[in-house]
Short mmCIF file of C-alpha atoms and ligand atoms in Angstrom, two decimals:
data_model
loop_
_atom_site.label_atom_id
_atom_site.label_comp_id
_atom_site.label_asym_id
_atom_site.label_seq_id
_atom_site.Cartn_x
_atom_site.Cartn_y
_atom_site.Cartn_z
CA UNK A 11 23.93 7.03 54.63
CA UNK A 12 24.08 10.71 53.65
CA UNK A 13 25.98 12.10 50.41
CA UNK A 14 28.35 14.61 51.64
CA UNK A 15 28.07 17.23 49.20
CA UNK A 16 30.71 19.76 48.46
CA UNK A 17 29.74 22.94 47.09
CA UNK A 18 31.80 25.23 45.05
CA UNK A 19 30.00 28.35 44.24
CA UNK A 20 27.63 28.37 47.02
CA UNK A 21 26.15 32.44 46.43
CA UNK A 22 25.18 32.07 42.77
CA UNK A 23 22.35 31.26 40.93
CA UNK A 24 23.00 27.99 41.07
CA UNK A 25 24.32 27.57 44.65
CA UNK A 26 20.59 28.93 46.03
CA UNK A 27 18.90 26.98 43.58
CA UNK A 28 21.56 24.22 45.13
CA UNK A 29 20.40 24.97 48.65
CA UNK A 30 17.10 24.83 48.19
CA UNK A 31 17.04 20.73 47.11
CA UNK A 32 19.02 20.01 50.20
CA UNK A 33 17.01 21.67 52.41
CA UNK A 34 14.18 19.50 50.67
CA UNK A 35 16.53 16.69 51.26
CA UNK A 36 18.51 17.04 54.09
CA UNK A 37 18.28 13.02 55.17
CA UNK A 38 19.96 12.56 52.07
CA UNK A 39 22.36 15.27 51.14
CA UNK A 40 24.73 16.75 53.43
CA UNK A 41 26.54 20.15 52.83
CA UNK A 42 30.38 19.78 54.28
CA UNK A 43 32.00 22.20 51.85
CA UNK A 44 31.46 25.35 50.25
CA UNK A 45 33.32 28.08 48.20
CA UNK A 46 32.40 31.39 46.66
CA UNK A 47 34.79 34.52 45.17
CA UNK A 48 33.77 37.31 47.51
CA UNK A 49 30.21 37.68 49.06
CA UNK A 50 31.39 36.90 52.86
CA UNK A 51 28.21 37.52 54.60
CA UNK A 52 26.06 35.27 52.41
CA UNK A 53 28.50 32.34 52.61
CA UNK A 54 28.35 32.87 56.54
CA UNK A 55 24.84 32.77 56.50
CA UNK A 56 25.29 29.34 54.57
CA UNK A 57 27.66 27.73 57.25
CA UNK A 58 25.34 28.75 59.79
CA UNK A 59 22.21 27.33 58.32
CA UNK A 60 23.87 23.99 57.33
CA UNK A 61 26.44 24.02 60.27
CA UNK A 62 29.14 23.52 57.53
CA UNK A 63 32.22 22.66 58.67
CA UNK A 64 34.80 24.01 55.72
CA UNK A 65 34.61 27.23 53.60
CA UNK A 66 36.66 29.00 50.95
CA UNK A 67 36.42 32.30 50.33
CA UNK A 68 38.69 32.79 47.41
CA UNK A 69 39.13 36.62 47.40
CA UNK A 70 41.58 37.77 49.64
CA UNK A 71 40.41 40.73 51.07
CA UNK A 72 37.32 39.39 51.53
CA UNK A 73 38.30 36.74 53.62
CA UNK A 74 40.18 38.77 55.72
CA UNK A 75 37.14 41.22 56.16
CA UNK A 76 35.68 37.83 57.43
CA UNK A 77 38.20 37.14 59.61
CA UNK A 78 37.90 40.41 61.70
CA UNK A 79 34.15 40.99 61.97
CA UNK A 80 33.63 36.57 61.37
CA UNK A 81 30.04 36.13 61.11
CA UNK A 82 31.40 32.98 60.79
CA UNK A 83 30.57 30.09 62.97
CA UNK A 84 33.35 28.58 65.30
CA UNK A 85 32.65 25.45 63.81
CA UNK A 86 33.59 26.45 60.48
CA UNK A 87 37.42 26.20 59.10
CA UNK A 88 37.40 29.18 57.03
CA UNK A 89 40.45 29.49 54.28
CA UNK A 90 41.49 31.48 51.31
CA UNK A 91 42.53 31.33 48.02
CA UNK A 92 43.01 28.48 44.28
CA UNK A 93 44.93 26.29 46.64
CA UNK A 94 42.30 26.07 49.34
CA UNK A 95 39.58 25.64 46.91
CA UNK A 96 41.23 22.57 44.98
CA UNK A 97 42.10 20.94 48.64
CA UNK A 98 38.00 21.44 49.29
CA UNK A 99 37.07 20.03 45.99
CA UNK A 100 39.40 17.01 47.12
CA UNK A 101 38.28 17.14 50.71
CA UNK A 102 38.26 13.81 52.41
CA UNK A 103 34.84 13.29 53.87
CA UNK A 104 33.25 14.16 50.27
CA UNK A 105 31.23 12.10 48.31
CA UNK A 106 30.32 14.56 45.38
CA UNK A 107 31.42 17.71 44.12
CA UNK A 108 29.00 20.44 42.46
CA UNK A 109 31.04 22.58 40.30
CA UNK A 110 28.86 26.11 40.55
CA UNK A 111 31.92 28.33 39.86
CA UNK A 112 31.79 30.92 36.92
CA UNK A 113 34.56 30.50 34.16
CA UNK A 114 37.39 28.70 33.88
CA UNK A 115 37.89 28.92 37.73
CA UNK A 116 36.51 25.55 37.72
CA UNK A 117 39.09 23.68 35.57
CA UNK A 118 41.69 23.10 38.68
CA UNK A 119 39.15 22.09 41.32
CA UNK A 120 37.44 20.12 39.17
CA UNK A 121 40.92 17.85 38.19
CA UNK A 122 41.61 18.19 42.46
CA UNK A 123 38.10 16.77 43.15
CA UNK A 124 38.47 13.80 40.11
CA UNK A 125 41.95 13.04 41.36
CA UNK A 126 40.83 12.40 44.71
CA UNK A 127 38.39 9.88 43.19
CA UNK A 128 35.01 12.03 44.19
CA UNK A 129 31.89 11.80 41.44
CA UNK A 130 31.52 15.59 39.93
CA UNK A 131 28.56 16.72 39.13
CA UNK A 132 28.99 19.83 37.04
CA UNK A 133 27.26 22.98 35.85
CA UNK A 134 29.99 24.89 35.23
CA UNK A 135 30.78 24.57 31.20
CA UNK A 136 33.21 26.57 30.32
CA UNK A 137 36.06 24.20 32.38
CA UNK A 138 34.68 21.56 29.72
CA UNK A 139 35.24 23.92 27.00
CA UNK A 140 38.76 24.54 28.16
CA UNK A 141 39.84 21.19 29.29
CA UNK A 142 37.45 18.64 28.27
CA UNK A 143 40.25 16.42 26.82
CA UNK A 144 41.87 16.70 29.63
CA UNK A 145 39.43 16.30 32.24
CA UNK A 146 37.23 13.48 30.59
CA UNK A 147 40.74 11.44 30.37
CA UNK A 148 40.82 11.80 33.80
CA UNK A 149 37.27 10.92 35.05
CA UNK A 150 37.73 7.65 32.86
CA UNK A 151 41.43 6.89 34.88
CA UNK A 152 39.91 7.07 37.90
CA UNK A 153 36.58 5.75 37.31
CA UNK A 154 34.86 9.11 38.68
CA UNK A 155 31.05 9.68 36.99
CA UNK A 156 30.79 13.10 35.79
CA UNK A 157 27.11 14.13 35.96
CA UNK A 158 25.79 16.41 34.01
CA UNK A 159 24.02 19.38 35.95
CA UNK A 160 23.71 21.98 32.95
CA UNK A 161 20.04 21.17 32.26
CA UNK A 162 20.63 20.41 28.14
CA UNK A 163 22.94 17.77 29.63
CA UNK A 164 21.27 16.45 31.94
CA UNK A 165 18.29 15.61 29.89
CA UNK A 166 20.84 14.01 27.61
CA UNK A 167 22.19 12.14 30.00
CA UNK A 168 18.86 10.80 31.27
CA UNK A 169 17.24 10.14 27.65
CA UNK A 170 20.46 7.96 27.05
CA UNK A 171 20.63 5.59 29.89
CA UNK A 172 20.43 1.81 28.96
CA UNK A 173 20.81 2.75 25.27
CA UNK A 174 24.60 1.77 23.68
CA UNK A 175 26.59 4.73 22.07
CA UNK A 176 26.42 2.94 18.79
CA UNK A 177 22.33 3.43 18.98
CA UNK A 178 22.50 6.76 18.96
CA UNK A 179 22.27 8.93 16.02
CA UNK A 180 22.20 12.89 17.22
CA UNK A 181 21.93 14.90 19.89
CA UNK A 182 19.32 17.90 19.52
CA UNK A 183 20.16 20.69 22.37
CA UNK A 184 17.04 22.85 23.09
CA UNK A 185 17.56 26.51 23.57
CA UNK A 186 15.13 29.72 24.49
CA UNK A 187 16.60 32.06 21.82
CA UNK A 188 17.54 34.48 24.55
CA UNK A 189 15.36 37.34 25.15
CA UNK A 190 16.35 39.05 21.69
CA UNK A 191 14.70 35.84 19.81
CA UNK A 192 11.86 37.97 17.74
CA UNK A 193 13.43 41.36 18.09
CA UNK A 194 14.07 42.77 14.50
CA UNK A 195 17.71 41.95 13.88
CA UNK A 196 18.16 45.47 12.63
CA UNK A 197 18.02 46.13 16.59
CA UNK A 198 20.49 44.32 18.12
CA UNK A 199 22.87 46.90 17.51
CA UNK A 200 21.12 49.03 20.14
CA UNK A 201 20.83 46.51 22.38
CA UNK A 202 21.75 47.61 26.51
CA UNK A 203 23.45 45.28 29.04
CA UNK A 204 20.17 46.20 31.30
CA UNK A 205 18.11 44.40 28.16
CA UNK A 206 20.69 41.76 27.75
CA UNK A 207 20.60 40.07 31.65
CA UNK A 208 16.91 40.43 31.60
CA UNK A 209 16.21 36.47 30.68
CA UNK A 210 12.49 35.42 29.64
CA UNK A 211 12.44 32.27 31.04
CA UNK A 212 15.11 31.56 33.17
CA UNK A 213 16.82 33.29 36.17
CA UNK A 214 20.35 33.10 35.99
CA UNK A 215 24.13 34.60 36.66
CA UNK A 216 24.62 37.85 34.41
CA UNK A 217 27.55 36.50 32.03
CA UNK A 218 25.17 32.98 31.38
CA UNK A 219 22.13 35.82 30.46
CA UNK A 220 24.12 37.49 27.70
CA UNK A 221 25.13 34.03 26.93
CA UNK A 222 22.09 32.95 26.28
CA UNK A 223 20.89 36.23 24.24
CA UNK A 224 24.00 35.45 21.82
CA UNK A 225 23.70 31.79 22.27
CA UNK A 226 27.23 31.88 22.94
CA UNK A 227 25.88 29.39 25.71
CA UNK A 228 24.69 27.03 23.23
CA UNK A 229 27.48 27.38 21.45
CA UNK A 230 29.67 26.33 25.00
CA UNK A 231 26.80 23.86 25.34
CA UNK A 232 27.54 21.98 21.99
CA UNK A 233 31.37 22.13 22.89
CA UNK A 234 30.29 20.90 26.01
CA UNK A 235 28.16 18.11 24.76
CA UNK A 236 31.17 16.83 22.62
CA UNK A 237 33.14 15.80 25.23
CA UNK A 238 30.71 14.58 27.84
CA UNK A 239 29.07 12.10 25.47
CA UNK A 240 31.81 11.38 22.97
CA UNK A 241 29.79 12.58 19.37
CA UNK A 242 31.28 14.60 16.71
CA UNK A 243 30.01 18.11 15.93
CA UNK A 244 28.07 16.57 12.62
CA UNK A 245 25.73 14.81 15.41
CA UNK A 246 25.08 17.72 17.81
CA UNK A 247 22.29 19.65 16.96
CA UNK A 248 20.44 22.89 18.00
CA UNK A 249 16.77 24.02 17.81
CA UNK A 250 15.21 26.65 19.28
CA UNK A 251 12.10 25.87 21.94
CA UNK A 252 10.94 29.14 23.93
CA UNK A 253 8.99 27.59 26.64
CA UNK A 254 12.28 25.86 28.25
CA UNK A 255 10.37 22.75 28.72
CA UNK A 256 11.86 19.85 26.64
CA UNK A 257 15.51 20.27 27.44
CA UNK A 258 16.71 18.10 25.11
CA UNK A 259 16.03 15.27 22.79
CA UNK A 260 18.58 12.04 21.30
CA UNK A 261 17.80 11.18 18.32
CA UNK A 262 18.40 7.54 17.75
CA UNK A 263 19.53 5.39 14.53
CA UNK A 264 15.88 4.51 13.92
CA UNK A 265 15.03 7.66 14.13
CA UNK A 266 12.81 7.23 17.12
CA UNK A 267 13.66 10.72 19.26
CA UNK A 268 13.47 10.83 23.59
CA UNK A 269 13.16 13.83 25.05
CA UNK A 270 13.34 14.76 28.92
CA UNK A 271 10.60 17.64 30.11
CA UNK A 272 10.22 19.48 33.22
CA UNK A 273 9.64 22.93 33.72
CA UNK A 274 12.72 26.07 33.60
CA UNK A 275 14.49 25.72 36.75
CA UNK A 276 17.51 24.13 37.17
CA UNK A 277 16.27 22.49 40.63
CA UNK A 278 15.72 19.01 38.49
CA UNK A 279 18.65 18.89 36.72
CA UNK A 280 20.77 19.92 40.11
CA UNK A 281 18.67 17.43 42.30
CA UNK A 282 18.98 14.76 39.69
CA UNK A 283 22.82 15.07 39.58
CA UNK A 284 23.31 15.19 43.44
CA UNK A 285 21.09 12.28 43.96
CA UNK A 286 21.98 9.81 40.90
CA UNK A 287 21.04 6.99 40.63
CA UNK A 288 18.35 7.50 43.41
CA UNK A 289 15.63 9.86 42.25
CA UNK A 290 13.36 12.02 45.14
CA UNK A 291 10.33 14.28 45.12
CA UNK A 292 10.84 17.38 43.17
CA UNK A 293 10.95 21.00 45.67
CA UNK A 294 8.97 22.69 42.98
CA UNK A 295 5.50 21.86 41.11
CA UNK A 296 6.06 19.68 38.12
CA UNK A 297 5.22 20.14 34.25
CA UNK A 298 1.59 21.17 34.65
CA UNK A 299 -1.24 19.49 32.38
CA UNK A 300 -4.27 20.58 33.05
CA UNK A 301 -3.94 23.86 31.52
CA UNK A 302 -3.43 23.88 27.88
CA UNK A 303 -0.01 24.87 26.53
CA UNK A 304 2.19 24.32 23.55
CA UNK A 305 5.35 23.15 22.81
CA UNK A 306 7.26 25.25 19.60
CA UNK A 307 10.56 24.65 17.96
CA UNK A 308 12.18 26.27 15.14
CA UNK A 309 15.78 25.79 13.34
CA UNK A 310 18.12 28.95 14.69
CA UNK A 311 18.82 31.72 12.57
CA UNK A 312 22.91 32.17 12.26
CA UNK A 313 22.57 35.79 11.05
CA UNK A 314 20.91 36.82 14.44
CA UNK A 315 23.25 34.21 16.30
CA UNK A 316 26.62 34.51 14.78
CA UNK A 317 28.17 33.36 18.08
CA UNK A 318 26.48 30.02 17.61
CA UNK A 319 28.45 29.70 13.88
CA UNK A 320 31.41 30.28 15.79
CA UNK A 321 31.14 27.99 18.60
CA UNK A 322 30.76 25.15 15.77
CA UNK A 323 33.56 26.52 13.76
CA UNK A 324 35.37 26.37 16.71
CA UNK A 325 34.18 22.99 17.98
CA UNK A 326 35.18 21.35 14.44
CA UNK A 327 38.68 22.79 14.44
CA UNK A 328 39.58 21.23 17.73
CA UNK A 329 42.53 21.76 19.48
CA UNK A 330 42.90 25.06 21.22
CA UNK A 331 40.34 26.80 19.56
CA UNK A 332 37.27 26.33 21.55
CA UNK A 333 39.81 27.36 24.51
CA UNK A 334 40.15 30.73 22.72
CA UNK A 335 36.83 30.85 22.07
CA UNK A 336 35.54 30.81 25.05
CA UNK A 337 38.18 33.14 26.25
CA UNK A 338 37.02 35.79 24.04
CA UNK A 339 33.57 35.57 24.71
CA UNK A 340 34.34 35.61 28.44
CA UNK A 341 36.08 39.14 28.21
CA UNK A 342 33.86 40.51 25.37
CA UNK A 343 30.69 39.86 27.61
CA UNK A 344 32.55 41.36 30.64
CA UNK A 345 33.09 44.48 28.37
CA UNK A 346 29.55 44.72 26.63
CA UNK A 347 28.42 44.42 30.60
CA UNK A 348 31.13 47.27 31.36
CA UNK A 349 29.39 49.44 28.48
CA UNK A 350 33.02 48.94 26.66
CA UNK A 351 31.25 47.75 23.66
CA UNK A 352 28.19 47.16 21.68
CA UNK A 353 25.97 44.27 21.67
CA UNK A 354 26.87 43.05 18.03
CA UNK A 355 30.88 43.59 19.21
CA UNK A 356 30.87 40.33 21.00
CA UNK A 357 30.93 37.91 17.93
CA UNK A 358 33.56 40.69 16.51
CA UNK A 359 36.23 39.71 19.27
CA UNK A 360 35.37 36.12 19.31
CA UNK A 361 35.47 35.82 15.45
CA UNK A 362 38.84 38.26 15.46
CA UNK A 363 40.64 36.25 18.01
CA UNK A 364 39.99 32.72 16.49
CA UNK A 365 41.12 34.08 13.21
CA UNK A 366 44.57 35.19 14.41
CA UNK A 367 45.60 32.36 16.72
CA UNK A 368 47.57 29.71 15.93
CA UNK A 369 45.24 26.48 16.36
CA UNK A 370 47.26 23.97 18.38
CA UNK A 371 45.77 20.53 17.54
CA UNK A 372 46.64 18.75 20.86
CA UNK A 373 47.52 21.08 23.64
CA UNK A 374 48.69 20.04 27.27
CA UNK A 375 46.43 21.69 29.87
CA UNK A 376 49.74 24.09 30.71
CA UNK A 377 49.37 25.15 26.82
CA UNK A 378 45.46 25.79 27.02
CA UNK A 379 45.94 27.87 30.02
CA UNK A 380 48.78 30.14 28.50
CA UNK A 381 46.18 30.43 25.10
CA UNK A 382 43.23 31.09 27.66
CA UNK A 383 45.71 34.00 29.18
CA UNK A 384 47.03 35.38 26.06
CA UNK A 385 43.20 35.36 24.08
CA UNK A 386 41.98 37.01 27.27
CA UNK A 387 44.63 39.67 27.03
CA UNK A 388 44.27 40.05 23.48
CA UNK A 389 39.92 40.09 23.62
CA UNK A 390 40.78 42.84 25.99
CA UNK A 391 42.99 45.12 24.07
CA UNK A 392 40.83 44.87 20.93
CA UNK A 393 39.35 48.43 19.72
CA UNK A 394 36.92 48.88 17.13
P1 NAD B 13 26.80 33.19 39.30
O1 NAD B 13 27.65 34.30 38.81
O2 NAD B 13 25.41 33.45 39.74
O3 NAD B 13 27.53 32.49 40.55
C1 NAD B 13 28.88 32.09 40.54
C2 NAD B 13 29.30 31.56 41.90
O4 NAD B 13 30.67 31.18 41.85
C3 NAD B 13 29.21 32.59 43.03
O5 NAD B 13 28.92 31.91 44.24
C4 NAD B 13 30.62 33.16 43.11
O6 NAD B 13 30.94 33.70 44.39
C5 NAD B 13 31.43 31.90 42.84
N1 NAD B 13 32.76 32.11 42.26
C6 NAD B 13 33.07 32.76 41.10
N2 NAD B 13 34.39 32.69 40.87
C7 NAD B 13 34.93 31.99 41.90
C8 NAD B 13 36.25 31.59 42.25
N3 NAD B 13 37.30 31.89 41.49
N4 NAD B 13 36.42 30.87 43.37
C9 NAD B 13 35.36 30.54 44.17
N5 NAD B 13 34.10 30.89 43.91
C10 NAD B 13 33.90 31.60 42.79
O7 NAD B 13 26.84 32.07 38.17
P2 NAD B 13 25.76 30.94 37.85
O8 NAD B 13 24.73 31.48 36.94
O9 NAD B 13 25.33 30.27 39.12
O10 NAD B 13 26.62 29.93 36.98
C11 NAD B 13 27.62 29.09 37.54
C12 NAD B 13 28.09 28.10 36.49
O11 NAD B 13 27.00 27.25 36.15
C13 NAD B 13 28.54 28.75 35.17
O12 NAD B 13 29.60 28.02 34.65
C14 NAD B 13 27.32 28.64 34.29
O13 NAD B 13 27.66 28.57 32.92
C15 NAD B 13 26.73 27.31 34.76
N6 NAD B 13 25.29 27.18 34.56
C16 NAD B 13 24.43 28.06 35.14
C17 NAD B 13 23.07 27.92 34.94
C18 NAD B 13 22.10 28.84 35.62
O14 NAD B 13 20.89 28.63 35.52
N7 NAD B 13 22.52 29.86 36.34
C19 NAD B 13 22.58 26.89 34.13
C20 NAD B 13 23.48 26.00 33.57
C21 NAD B 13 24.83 26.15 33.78
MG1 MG B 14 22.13 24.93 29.79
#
């Protein structure tokens, strides 16, 4: 029997890297959904390769572009729009969602696909950051697995099976340093968005590049981390590793540490999420031993990463605050790539924004919305 696979995100980094393992493993995986925002011609090109039978293209005008010139196929039901995307992430015939969105676009398909009882396995983090209460109460109500596809996580999630929760002591979450690791950081002020979504290691969406050179990302990671594996922000961890090859280590009570290794690309982490429990031959070369390499790691430095600070301050307030922080560091990236501000503004309108909102300690999903509107909003009126 073939996993049906839905795919939400299809044209992004992580959709190709997506398409590649089921190509690899097309008598296991089967494509029968896929979404993306606007890019019409690539998601036709999809639908024809994997003779997919429903798309979303959630940008109006671009699915009506699609309509008139359709380089869809016949056999395709082509629709529009958030509703049409949550009825695809709850589509009948699916076994497994792959949440590949960007942003917080992900937080209502994502609650459509657990509702409808189908297994998610999820690189988008930021619906997490927003909703994780939320959505992990759901998961455990109707007994959906949420696997882990962002790589950190995933490693996690495969150095803790068979080992009880009470066993383990901390998490440790790898992470490259961004491309601005050994730059003075007298420099950062000057630095471009053409430097800052040029990655070192790993080839990614723009907004997850800057991400990474703020480690904003780790920062989402760590929020991220909380609620997938239930541990307080006292036992999450960072350390900086800039060969992207261990991608995370638990740390257990006796102090004996696993870690999970294969190299930067986020083919094993998506292939091991699609196909869990069932593991397959990898569709790139593995870790490579016969030429010498090393492994380093180094604590991070929160004067060149204040957006990592903030994540944790965030992260230990709780509530609505990691909402508005990742609201703020949505728009303030979008800005820095607009050339609206400066490099060193983006930890300015996160740390302004968590300062001057009230923190709500337990909001409904209605409340974190309206916060995620209203910090957007305000992250984009802010002048320095
Ligand atoms: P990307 O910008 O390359 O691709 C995003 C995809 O989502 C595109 O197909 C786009 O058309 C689609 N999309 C965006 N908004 C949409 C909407 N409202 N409705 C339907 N489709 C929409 O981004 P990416 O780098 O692939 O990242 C996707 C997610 O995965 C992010 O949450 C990111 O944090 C996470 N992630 C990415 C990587 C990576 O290596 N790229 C690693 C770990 C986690
Ligand atoms: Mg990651």
């Amino acid at each position: 029997m073939k996993k049906k696979v839905v795919l939400l995100g299809a044209t992004g980094s992580i959709g190709s890297s997506t398409l590649r393992v089921l190509r690899a493993h097309s008598e296991r995986l089967q494509l029968v959904g896929v979404a993306a925002q606007s890019n019409d011609r690539e998601l036709a090109a999809i639908c024809h390769e994997f003779a997919v039978p429903h798309a979303v293209l959630n940008d109006d005008a671009s699915y009506r572009r699609a309509r008139q010139g359709s380089g869809f196929p016949g056999t395709t039901q082509l629709s529009s729009g958030t509703q049409a995307l949550e009825a695809l992430a709850a589509l009948p015939e699916a076994d497994i969602v792959l949440i590949a969105v960007v942003g917080v676009a992900g937080l209502r398909p994502a609650l459509a696909a657990i509702e409808a009882g189908k297994d998610i396995a999820l690189a988008n983090k930021e619906l997490l950051v927003l909703g994780g209460a939320h959505v992990v109460k759901a998961a455990q109500r109707k007994g959906v697995r949420l696997l882990p596809t962002d790589s950190e996580h995933n490693a996690i999630f495969q150095c803790l099976e068979g080992h009880p929760h009470g066993q383990v002591d901390k998490l440790i979450l790898t992470a490259s340093g961004g491309q601005f690791r050994d730059s003075p950081v007298d420099q950062l002020a000057t630095v471009t968005p053409e430097m800052a979504t040029q990655h070192p290691n790993w080839s990614m969406g723009p907004k997850i590049t800057v991400d990474s050179a703020t480690m904003a990302n780790k920062g989402l990671e760590l929020i991220e981390a909380h609620w997938l594996f239930n541990l307080e922000p006292e036992r999450l961890e960072v350390v900086i590793h800039p060969q992207s090859i261990v991608h995370s280590f638990v740390q257990f009570i006796d102090g004996s540490i696993l870690a999970q290794l294969s190299p930067p690309s986020m083919t094993f982490a998506i292939q091991h999420s699609l196909l869990y429990p069932e593991r397959a031959t990898p569709v790139e070369a593995t870790v490579d031993f016969t030429n010498p390499f090393s492994l380093d790691f180094k604590a991070p430095d929160y004067a060149r990463y204040p957006c990592l600070q903030l994540a944790y301050d965030a992260l230990r307030a709780g509530g609505s605050a990691p909402a508005v922080f990742n609201a703020a560091n949505e728009v303030a990236v979008a800005r820095f790539l607009a050339k609206e501000l400066a490099y060193l503004e983006i930890p300015e309108v996160i740390r302004h924004c968590l300062s001057t909102t009230h923190n709500d300690p337990s909001p409904s999903l209605e409340q974190l919305l309206e916060i995620d509107a209203e910090t957007r909003a305000q992250a984009q009126a802010l002048k320095f």
